[in-house]
Amino acid sequence: MNCLRFSWFGRLGKVLARQPLLTFLLLGGLLYVTEARWFIPLQAQTPIVIEAEKVERLRQQWTQKLGRAPEHNEMLAVLEGVALEEMLIAEAVARGVHRNDPVVLLRLRQNLEFLGMEVSPGALEHAYDLDMHRHDPVVRKRLRLLMESELLAGARPAPTPLDSEPPTPEPLHKFSFSQIFREQRIGPDELNRLQDARPESAAELSDPFLLAHRFHQVSEVQIARELGPDLARAVSSAPIGRWVGPIQSVYGDHLIWLEGRERVTPNLDIDRVRIERQIQAEKQNLELALADLRARYRWHVEPGEE
Amino acid sequence: MSLRKCLLFLAGVSVLSMLSACGGGESSSPSENQELVNGSTASKPWPSLACDPPAPNSQRNAYFGELHLHTEYSLDAVATRLKPEDAYRFALGEAVAAPPYDEAGNSLVPPHQIDRPLDFAAITDHGEWLGERQLCTDPTIDQVAYYSPECTLFREDKELGFLLFGGGAAAFSPDIFPKLESGSLDSLTETGKQRAPFCGALGEKCEAAARGPWMDTQLQAERFNQPGCFTTFNAYEYTLSPQSDNLHRNVIFRGTEVPTIPVSANEAPTPTDLWRELDEACTGDCEYLTIPHNSNLSNGRMFASPNDVDASDSYDVDERRKAEPLIEIFQVKGSSECSQSEGASEDDPLCDFEQLASTNFVQFFLGVNPLPVAPAYTNTVRYGLKQGLLLERQFGANPFQYGFVASTDSHFGLPGSVDEQNFPGHRDVPPVNGVKDDAYNNPGGLAVAWAEENTRDALFDAFKRKETYATSGPRLQLRVFGGNQSGLPENMCQGSGESFVRQGDAGGVPMGGELHVGQGRPRLAIWAAADAWPRENGRTKAVPLARMQVIKGWLELDESGNPVTKHKVYDVAGAEQSDWQVDTADCSVSGSGPAQLCGVWDDPDFEPSQSAFYYARVVEQPTCRWLTRQCLAAPENLDCDNPPEEWAGCCAVDTPPTVQERAWASPIWYKQ
C-alpha cells in the first residue's frame, strides 16, 4: 500500500515538473482554498450593521424596563453587546460552521419541513439563501456557542496555566491575646495600677463581658468580627508582652496584652485551586479571544457612524 | 480531595460553562462583566480557597448566615442575573453587579458588596419552576416550549409570565385561576398538579430541564464550601400556596447527598407529602430539614391543627416535629413574630415592627383580597407556639416546637444584604435612582447558629437542636440558658462570658431546649451583646441596646375546664431612660446606651401544672429605617400629590421613619 502511494506521488511529481502551468494553477488553487478556510477570518471583515429599527426596539425595551430612556453611554454598551453577538455569528459563517455542524443542519431541515419545502441535500441552499442561519434563534445560539468554543480552543495560552505551581496564599497573622474589659472609661490612676496585672488575671480584673477574655490564634478579621474593626487594628499593631490601651469599642474600654503574633500561611486545597484556575483561565482566555475578534470587526448603526 | 469530588468539580466546570452560555442572546453574566470593568479577572486569586480555620470552640461560636436566597434560577427572580456562583462570591465579601441591568447585562448601579462576609449560606431557588425557567430562556432545549405562548410572554414580561404560569397556575390554587387551570392544554403531573402545557403531558420536560440548574446549585455549593471558614448547604424552596396562602418551606440538606431533583409542590401537594417524598428520595447519607417561612402570609394555615384544615392539608404531628425544627420568623416580607391586631398582643408595642398588611399572596400582589381572611394574629409565630401547647395536650406531641432563624428571601442573589443603609431592593426591577423596593418591605435578617465550628455538620446539628436565633439584620450576640435556681446561679451575669456558658451548659439547657415538670420554677439566664460593627454616622458609630425581654406563653384551664393559651411580656434588662436620639432629617444618631444586657430571670407567675414556652427578645436603640435613608436623596420639594414613580415610596405614610432592630432567641419549653 505504501509503495503504491509512493509510486503515485512520484509520478505526480514528475508530471508537475514537466508542466509549470499546471503546477502554478494547482498551487494557486491550494492557496485559495486554504486561505478561504483558515485565513479569511483574520482579515478585516464586512462591517456589522445594526439596523435602526433594532436600535429603536432596544431603546424601547430599556425604557419599558427602567422607566427612562438610556443615556448615550448606556445605549452604547447595549449595542456593543449586540454587535459582539453578530460578530460571533459572522465569524462562524465565515468559517463555514453553519454548513458543517449537524445540529445546525438538522435545524435548518426542520425549518424547511415546517415551511413545506423540499428537504433534499441541495435544498439546504434555499435555507442559506433565505438567511435562516442568521435569523433562527436556535441556529444563532448554536453558532455562537460553537464559535466561542473554537475561539477558546485557539486562544492565547492562559496566563495561569493549569499545571503551574499553585499560588502561595497571602500569609496572615494570627494573634493570641488577653484583654481586660471595663464598661466605663479607664482613668489614668487605674491604668497605672493595671500595668502590673498578669494576663492570666484578665477575666478577674474585668467587668462582666459576654465575649471572650482570651483569644488564641485568631486573625484580624476574626477579631473584628467579635470586637469591632478598631480593636482588631489595635491588636494587630500592638507590641508583645505588655498592656496596650485603653482602646475603645462599642462595649467599653479594653486593655490588650498581646502574647504572640504568628505568621501563618492558610491551607490551600490544591485540587480546588486547579479547578478554579481552569475556570478562571477559560474565562480570561475567552475574553482575550473576544477582544481579538472585536479588533477585527467594525460595526455601526444604520445609517449612522461607527 | 477524593477522585469523586474532583470529577464532580470538573463536571461542574462543564455544566457551568454550558449554563453560563445559555440564555439566548444574553451576554455574559454580570459578575463577569464586573470583572471586565475592573480589568482584574484574577487580581484576587480565589479568596475562598485559602482557609485557616480556628480551632473548634467547645463553648460554641455564633455563626451568622443566610438560609433563604434566590438567584436567577428562580422564575420570579425577575430582576437579577446573578447565579449561585455570584451569590456565594457576594457572601464571601466580593463586590458583584446588582440589579438593574441594561439589555446587555451591564449593571447600572455601583458594584454591591456586603459590609461583612457571612459565615454560611444556602441558596434556595424555587424547586417548582427550575425547569420552566430553563425551557423558557434556552431555545436549544425544546423549541416547542421556548416558543410556547407562556414562554414568549415570560420573555416579554417576566413578572406577568410568572404570575400567569408560575405563581398563578402552578402554585396557586385552581380556586384563584379557575379558567387558566381548566384548559385542556394544561398538563397533569402524577399527583394531578397542573403545570404549563409546555412541560409535557406529565410534566416530564420541565422535570428534565430542572436538572441543569439543580446540578449547578449543588456544584457551586461544593465549590465554595470551606470547612472551618465558610459553609454552604445544598437547598431549595418548596413553594406551596393553596388558595394563595403561603405554606412555603426551605429544604436544607446536611451534606452532598440530595435527591435527583427537588421534591416540589408538583410532586408533593401537601407538606406531609413533601416530608414523605423527601423521606423516600433522601436516604443513606442524605439528611434534610424544612424551615417554614412567612407565616404572616399563610392566612391562618401555617399553624392549623391537623383536624382544622382540609384533609389534603392534614399532617402527622410526629413527622412535622421530626422534619421541622426551625421557623423563619423574619425576612424581607416582614416580621411574623406577633401582631397587635384583633387584641392579640396589645400589651406588646414592640410587635409593631415591619408588619405586612397582607395575609396571603393575592392580597400581597394585587392589593385586594376577595377570599375569606383569617385574623392576622393567627399567622404569627407567637400564636403558633401557643397552638403547639394546645395540640400537645391533644396529640401528645407539639407540632410547632420551633426554634427561630431569620433570612432575607432576596431574589437578587445577594445573601445577607441586610444593611438598612445599603438596601438594593429584593425582587422587582429597582430604579437606578429612587426608592429600591416597596415601602412595606425591608432588607430582611440573618440566621445565627451557636456551633463548635463552622462546618456543615456542626451547623446542621445546631439547627436540629435549635440552638439558633434570628436577627433583623445586625449581628447582635444573644445567649440564653434555661434551668432552675439550683442549676443556674443568680450571679451568672457577674462573671465572664466563659463562666456564664460553663455554668449554663452544666446546670441548664441552651436556647431550643426543654425543661420538665419537677425541675422547679424556671430560671432563664440571658446575655446579649450589641453589634460590634459601627453602622451609623458614616460607619463611625455602633448602635447600643435598648432592652431585653422574655415572652412567656402558657396553657391553662378556664373556669369551664377548657384549655386556653395566654402570653405575657416581661422586661428583664434595659428599658431605662436613654439619651439616644435619631435625627430623621439626616439619619444621624447621638447619645449612648448599654452595649451589653444581662439578666437572670425567674418566672414570677410559674404554675407547675402549666406547659409553657419562654423566648428572649433584645432590641437596639432606634435608627433610621431603610426607606427614610433612601428618601434623603429624593428631589427637594417632592410633590406627593403627583410624585415621580421612582420616588413615590417616599410619600408612603404608613411606614415608620425609624426601626428598632432586634434579635429573637429560640424558645425554651417547660413541658409536663
PDB file of C-alpha atoms in Angstrom, chain B residues 247-441:
ATOM      1  CA  LEU B 247     -47.070  27.283  53.106  1.00  0.00           C
ATOM      2  CA  HIS B 248     -43.585  27.619  51.676  1.00  0.00           C
ATOM      3  CA  ARG B 249     -40.638  25.799  53.177  1.00  0.00           C
ATOM      4  CA  ASN B 250     -36.932  25.935  52.616  1.00  0.00           C
ATOM      5  CA  VAL B 251     -35.441  22.478  52.429  1.00  0.00           C
ATOM      6  CA  ILE B 252     -31.875  22.327  53.749  1.00  0.00           C
ATOM      7  CA  PHE B 253     -29.673  19.274  53.295  1.00  0.00           C
ATOM      8  CA  ARG B 254     -26.869  18.319  55.647  1.00  0.00           C
ATOM      9  CA  GLY B 255     -24.338  17.264  53.034  1.00  0.00           C
ATOM     10  CA  THR B 256     -23.717  16.432  49.411  1.00  0.00           C
ATOM     11  CA  GLU B 257     -26.267  13.635  49.156  1.00  0.00           C
ATOM     12  CA  VAL B 258     -29.504  15.101  47.827  1.00  0.00           C
ATOM     13  CA  PRO B 259     -32.466  13.935  45.704  1.00  0.00           C
ATOM     14  CA  THR B 260     -32.005  13.878  41.927  1.00  0.00           C
ATOM     15  CA  ILE B 261     -34.415  16.759  41.556  1.00  0.00           C
ATOM     16  CA  PRO B 262     -36.060  18.881  44.248  1.00  0.00           C
ATOM     17  CA  VAL B 263     -39.292  17.473  45.622  1.00  0.00           C
ATOM     18  CA  SER B 264     -41.603  20.318  44.712  1.00  0.00           C
ATOM     19  CA  ALA B 265     -45.251  21.175  45.180  1.00  0.00           C
ATOM     20  CA  ASN B 266     -45.817  19.462  41.843  1.00  0.00           C
ATOM     21  CA  GLU B 267     -44.875  16.098  43.286  1.00  0.00           C
ATOM     22  CA  ALA B 268     -45.913  16.850  46.855  1.00  0.00           C
ATOM     23  CA  PRO B 269     -49.148  18.850  47.026  1.00  0.00           C
ATOM     24  CA  THR B 270     -49.166  18.977  50.836  1.00  0.00           C
ATOM     25  CA  PRO B 271     -46.422  19.437  53.427  1.00  0.00           C
ATOM     26  CA  THR B 272     -46.974  15.868  54.574  1.00  0.00           C
ATOM     27  CA  ASP B 273     -46.373  14.699  51.025  1.00  0.00           C
ATOM     28  CA  LEU B 274     -43.218  16.775  50.996  1.00  0.00           C
ATOM     29  CA  TRP B 275     -41.808  15.033  54.062  1.00  0.00           C
ATOM     30  CA  ARG B 276     -42.842  11.592  52.802  1.00  0.00           C
ATOM     31  CA  GLU B 277     -41.399  12.181  49.362  1.00  0.00           C
ATOM     32  CA  LEU B 278     -38.217  13.527  50.912  1.00  0.00           C
ATOM     33  CA  ASP B 279     -38.005  10.524  53.198  1.00  0.00           C
ATOM     34  CA  GLU B 280     -38.155   8.315  50.106  1.00  0.00           C
ATOM     35  CA  ALA B 281     -35.761  10.382  47.990  1.00  0.00           C
ATOM     36  CA  CYS B 282     -33.328  11.337  50.743  1.00  0.00           C
ATOM     37  CA  THR B 283     -31.837   8.130  52.102  1.00  0.00           C
ATOM     38  CA  GLY B 284     -28.447   6.873  53.177  1.00  0.00           C
ATOM     39  CA  ASP B 285     -26.197   9.822  53.954  1.00  0.00           C
ATOM     40  CA  CYS B 286     -28.898  12.241  52.857  1.00  0.00           C
ATOM     41  CA  GLU B 287     -30.470  14.195  55.697  1.00  0.00           C
ATOM     42  CA  TYR B 288     -32.797  17.169  55.463  1.00  0.00           C
ATOM     43  CA  LEU B 289     -34.812  19.643  57.477  1.00  0.00           C
ATOM     44  CA  THR B 290     -37.534  22.019  56.356  1.00  0.00           C
ATOM     45  CA  ILE B 291     -37.970  25.613  57.515  1.00  0.00           C
ATOM     46  CA  PRO B 292     -41.373  27.242  57.002  1.00  0.00           C
ATOM     47  CA  HIS B 293     -41.404  30.962  56.377  1.00  0.00           C
ATOM     48  CA  ASN B 294     -43.768  33.896  56.073  1.00  0.00           C
ATOM     49  CA  SER B 295     -46.473  32.513  58.293  1.00  0.00           C
ATOM     50  CA  ASN B 296     -47.637  36.139  58.133  1.00  0.00           C
ATOM     51  CA  LEU B 297     -48.910  35.339  54.609  1.00  0.00           C
ATOM     52  CA  SER B 298     -50.442  31.961  55.418  1.00  0.00           C
ATOM     53  CA  ASN B 299     -53.952  33.203  56.129  1.00  0.00           C
ATOM     54  CA  GLY B 300     -54.270  31.050  59.218  1.00  0.00           C
ATOM     55  CA  ARG B 301     -52.981  27.826  57.610  1.00  0.00           C
ATOM     56  CA  MET B 302     -49.426  27.602  58.894  1.00  0.00           C
ATOM     57  CA  PHE B 303     -50.444  26.808  62.456  1.00  0.00           C
ATOM     58  CA  ALA B 304     -53.658  24.959  61.762  1.00  0.00           C
ATOM     59  CA  SER B 305     -54.475  21.838  63.711  1.00  0.00           C
ATOM     60  CA  PRO B 306     -54.330  18.605  61.740  1.00  0.00           C
ATOM     61  CA  ASN B 307     -58.069  18.468  62.284  1.00  0.00           C
ATOM     62  CA  ASP B 308     -58.838  22.088  61.394  1.00  0.00           C
ATOM     63  CA  VAL B 309     -57.916  22.071  57.767  1.00  0.00           C
ATOM     64  CA  ASP B 310     -58.802  20.265  54.574  1.00  0.00           C
ATOM     65  CA  ALA B 311     -57.976  16.598  54.599  1.00  0.00           C
ATOM     66  CA  SER B 312     -55.319  17.244  51.998  1.00  0.00           C
ATOM     67  CA  ASP B 313     -53.568  19.632  54.371  1.00  0.00           C
ATOM     68  CA  SER B 314     -53.576  17.342  57.362  1.00  0.00           C
ATOM     69  CA  TYR B 315     -50.243  16.300  58.757  1.00  0.00           C
ATOM     70  CA  ASP B 316     -48.696  13.845  61.077  1.00  0.00           C
ATOM     71  CA  VAL B 317     -47.581  15.620  64.236  1.00  0.00           C
ATOM     72  CA  ASP B 318     -44.535  13.429  64.809  1.00  0.00           C
ATOM     73  CA  GLU B 319     -43.467  13.740  61.198  1.00  0.00           C
ATOM     74  CA  ARG B 320     -43.698  17.511  61.392  1.00  0.00           C
ATOM     75  CA  ARG B 321     -41.707  17.634  64.616  1.00  0.00           C
ATOM     76  CA  LYS B 322     -39.005  15.495  63.105  1.00  0.00           C
ATOM     77  CA  ALA B 323     -38.724  17.359  59.822  1.00  0.00           C
ATOM     78  CA  GLU B 324     -39.222  20.911  61.023  1.00  0.00           C
ATOM     79  CA  PRO B 325     -37.128  22.083  63.976  1.00  0.00           C
ATOM     80  CA  LEU B 326     -36.931  25.733  62.876  1.00  0.00           C
ATOM     81  CA  ILE B 327     -39.126  28.509  61.553  1.00  0.00           C
ATOM     82  CA  GLU B 328     -38.115  31.704  59.773  1.00  0.00           C
ATOM     83  CA  ILE B 329     -39.525  34.472  61.946  1.00  0.00           C
ATOM     84  CA  PHE B 330     -38.328  37.456  59.910  1.00  0.00           C
ATOM     85  CA  GLN B 331     -37.417  38.321  56.327  1.00  0.00           C
ATOM     86  CA  VAL B 332     -37.929  40.981  53.633  1.00  0.00           C
ATOM     87  CA  LYS B 333     -41.670  40.466  53.673  1.00  0.00           C
ATOM     88  CA  GLY B 334     -41.910  41.399  57.282  1.00  0.00           C
ATOM     89  CA  SER B 335     -41.893  40.057  60.794  1.00  0.00           C
ATOM     90  CA  SER B 336     -44.014  37.033  61.666  1.00  0.00           C
ATOM     91  CA  GLU B 337     -43.334  37.188  65.391  1.00  0.00           C
ATOM     92  CA  CYS B 338     -46.520  38.748  66.700  1.00  0.00           C
ATOM     93  CA  SER B 339     -49.305  41.149  65.909  1.00  0.00           C
ATOM     94  CA  GLN B 340     -51.145  43.763  67.881  1.00  0.00           C
ATOM     95  CA  SER B 341     -54.238  43.302  65.725  1.00  0.00           C
ATOM     96  CA  GLU B 342     -57.535  41.930  66.998  1.00  0.00           C
ATOM     97  CA  GLY B 343     -56.417  42.191  70.578  1.00  0.00           C
ATOM     98  CA  ALA B 344     -53.744  39.559  70.084  1.00  0.00           C
ATOM     99  CA  SER B 345     -50.749  41.231  71.690  1.00  0.00           C
ATOM    100  CA  GLU B 346     -51.950  44.656  72.724  1.00  0.00           C
ATOM    101  CA  ASP B 347     -49.620  44.541  75.687  1.00  0.00           C
ATOM    102  CA  ASP B 348     -46.632  44.323  73.397  1.00  0.00           C
ATOM    103  CA  PRO B 349     -45.951  47.522  71.437  1.00  0.00           C
ATOM    104  CA  LEU B 350     -42.745  46.029  70.040  1.00  0.00           C
ATOM    105  CA  CYS B 351     -44.936  43.793  67.866  1.00  0.00           C
ATOM    106  CA  ASP B 352     -45.436  46.868  65.725  1.00  0.00           C
ATOM    107  CA  PHE B 353     -42.315  46.104  63.742  1.00  0.00           C
ATOM    108  CA  GLU B 354     -42.112  45.508  59.979  1.00  0.00           C
ATOM    109  CA  GLN B 355     -45.723  44.401  59.801  1.00  0.00           C
ATOM    110  CA  LEU B 356     -47.152  43.368  56.461  1.00  0.00           C
ATOM    111  CA  ALA B 357     -50.731  44.429  55.778  1.00  0.00           C
ATOM    112  CA  SER B 358     -51.434  41.370  53.617  1.00  0.00           C
ATOM    113  CA  THR B 359     -52.448  37.945  54.834  1.00  0.00           C
ATOM    114  CA  ASN B 360     -51.895  35.940  51.646  1.00  0.00           C
ATOM    115  CA  PHE B 361     -50.319  36.326  48.199  1.00  0.00           C
ATOM    116  CA  VAL B 362     -53.452  37.521  46.436  1.00  0.00           C
ATOM    117  CA  GLN B 363     -53.541  40.472  48.768  1.00  0.00           C
ATOM    118  CA  PHE B 364     -49.786  40.896  48.638  1.00  0.00           C
ATOM    119  CA  PHE B 365     -49.598  41.053  44.856  1.00  0.00           C
ATOM    120  CA  LEU B 366     -52.966  42.536  43.949  1.00  0.00           C
ATOM    121  CA  GLY B 367     -53.677  44.728  46.954  1.00  0.00           C
ATOM    122  CA  VAL B 368     -57.172  43.304  47.457  1.00  0.00           C
ATOM    123  CA  ASN B 369     -58.343  40.013  48.854  1.00  0.00           C
ATOM    124  CA  PRO B 370     -61.661  38.545  47.754  1.00  0.00           C
ATOM    125  CA  LEU B 371     -61.005  35.362  49.743  1.00  0.00           C
ATOM    126  CA  PRO B 372     -62.066  34.734  53.339  1.00  0.00           C
ATOM    127  CA  VAL B 373     -59.484  36.295  55.627  1.00  0.00           C
ATOM    128  CA  ALA B 374     -58.267  34.697  58.831  1.00  0.00           C
ATOM    129  CA  PRO B 375     -57.419  37.002  61.750  1.00  0.00           C
ATOM    130  CA  ALA B 376     -53.886  38.346  61.343  1.00  0.00           C
ATOM    131  CA  TYR B 377     -52.769  37.121  64.735  1.00  0.00           C
ATOM    132  CA  THR B 378     -53.370  33.507  63.668  1.00  0.00           C
ATOM    133  CA  ASN B 379     -50.482  33.964  61.229  1.00  0.00           C
ATOM    134  CA  THR B 380     -47.931  34.821  63.892  1.00  0.00           C
ATOM    135  CA  VAL B 381     -45.250  32.561  65.303  1.00  0.00           C
ATOM    136  CA  ARG B 382     -46.309  33.524  68.810  1.00  0.00           C
ATOM    137  CA  TYR B 383     -49.797  32.192  68.070  1.00  0.00           C
ATOM    138  CA  GLY B 384     -48.226  29.078  66.559  1.00  0.00           C
ATOM    139  CA  LEU B 385     -46.167  28.424  69.673  1.00  0.00           C
ATOM    140  CA  LYS B 386     -49.302  28.751  71.790  1.00  0.00           C
ATOM    141  CA  GLN B 387     -51.248  26.469  69.444  1.00  0.00           C
ATOM    142  CA  GLY B 388     -48.423  23.992  69.818  1.00  0.00           C
ATOM    143  CA  LEU B 389     -49.103  23.804  73.555  1.00  0.00           C
ATOM    144  CA  LEU B 390     -52.780  23.123  72.878  1.00  0.00           C
ATOM    145  CA  LEU B 391     -52.065  20.478  70.281  1.00  0.00           C
ATOM    146  CA  GLU B 392     -49.528  18.807  72.527  1.00  0.00           C
ATOM    147  CA  ARG B 393     -52.265  18.321  75.083  1.00  0.00           C
ATOM    148  CA  GLN B 394     -54.470  16.796  72.389  1.00  0.00           C
ATOM    149  CA  PHE B 395     -51.974  14.710  70.427  1.00  0.00           C
ATOM    150  CA  GLY B 396     -49.264  14.066  72.983  1.00  0.00           C
ATOM    151  CA  ALA B 397     -46.647  15.928  70.974  1.00  0.00           C
ATOM    152  CA  ASN B 398     -46.123  19.554  69.967  1.00  0.00           C
ATOM    153  CA  PRO B 399     -46.020  20.033  66.171  1.00  0.00           C
ATOM    154  CA  PHE B 400     -44.923  23.667  66.478  1.00  0.00           C
ATOM    155  CA  GLN B 401     -41.925  23.376  68.763  1.00  0.00           C
ATOM    156  CA  TYR B 402     -39.949  25.726  66.579  1.00  0.00           C
ATOM    157  CA  GLY B 403     -36.554  27.338  67.018  1.00  0.00           C
ATOM    158  CA  PHE B 404     -36.013  30.675  65.282  1.00  0.00           C
ATOM    159  CA  VAL B 405     -33.972  31.836  62.340  1.00  0.00           C
ATOM    160  CA  ALA B 406     -34.275  34.808  60.002  1.00  0.00           C
ATOM    161  CA  SER B 407     -33.021  35.329  56.474  1.00  0.00           C
ATOM    162  CA  THR B 408     -33.545  37.687  53.578  1.00  0.00           C
ATOM    163  CA  ASP B 409     -35.573  35.882  50.859  1.00  0.00           C
ATOM    164  CA  SER B 410     -33.739  38.226  48.496  1.00  0.00           C
ATOM    165  CA  HIS B 411     -34.490  37.418  44.865  1.00  0.00           C
ATOM    166  CA  PHE B 412     -31.455  39.403  43.745  1.00  0.00           C
ATOM    167  CA  GLY B 413     -28.895  36.693  44.519  1.00  0.00           C
ATOM    168  CA  LEU B 414     -27.434  38.814  47.331  1.00  0.00           C
ATOM    169  CA  PRO B 415     -27.253  36.702  50.511  1.00  0.00           C
ATOM    170  CA  GLY B 416     -27.149  38.619  53.771  1.00  0.00           C
ATOM    171  CA  SER B 417     -27.581  42.012  52.146  1.00  0.00           C
ATOM    172  CA  VAL B 418     -29.359  43.269  55.241  1.00  0.00           C
ATOM    173  CA  ASP B 419     -27.820  46.702  55.680  1.00  0.00           C
ATOM    174  CA  GLU B 420     -30.508  49.386  56.087  1.00  0.00           C
ATOM    175  CA  GLN B 421     -28.031  51.902  54.704  1.00  0.00           C
ATOM    176  CA  ASN B 422     -27.389  49.937  51.526  1.00  0.00           C
ATOM    177  CA  PHE B 423     -30.602  48.130  50.592  1.00  0.00           C
ATOM    178  CA  PRO B 424     -30.635  47.325  46.873  1.00  0.00           C
ATOM    179  CA  GLY B 425     -34.252  46.078  46.772  1.00  0.00           C
ATOM    180  CA  HIS B 426     -35.207  42.428  46.792  1.00  0.00           C
ATOM    181  CA  ARG B 427     -37.233  41.257  43.781  1.00  0.00           C
ATOM    182  CA  ASP B 428     -38.744  43.805  41.382  1.00  0.00           C
ATOM    183  CA  VAL B 429     -36.539  45.754  38.991  1.00  0.00           C
ATOM    184  CA  PRO B 430     -35.338  48.693  41.114  1.00  0.00           C
ATOM    185  CA  PRO B 431     -34.839  52.199  39.769  1.00  0.00           C
ATOM    186  CA  VAL B 432     -31.258  53.317  39.250  1.00  0.00           C
ATOM    187  CA  ASN B 433     -32.019  56.349  41.388  1.00  0.00           C
ATOM    188  CA  GLY B 434     -35.002  56.220  43.671  1.00  0.00           C
ATOM    189  CA  VAL B 435     -36.640  54.020  46.262  1.00  0.00           C
ATOM    190  CA  LYS B 436     -35.420  50.483  45.710  1.00  0.00           C
ATOM    191  CA  ASP B 437     -38.399  48.490  46.971  1.00  0.00           C
ATOM    192  CA  ASP B 438     -41.988  48.736  48.090  1.00  0.00           C
ATOM    193  CA  ALA B 439     -42.265  50.732  51.276  1.00  0.00           C
ATOM    194  CA  TYR B 440     -43.615  47.802  53.307  1.00  0.00           C
ATOM    195  CA  ASN B 441     -40.665  45.501  52.529  1.00  0.00           C
TER     196      ASN B 441
END
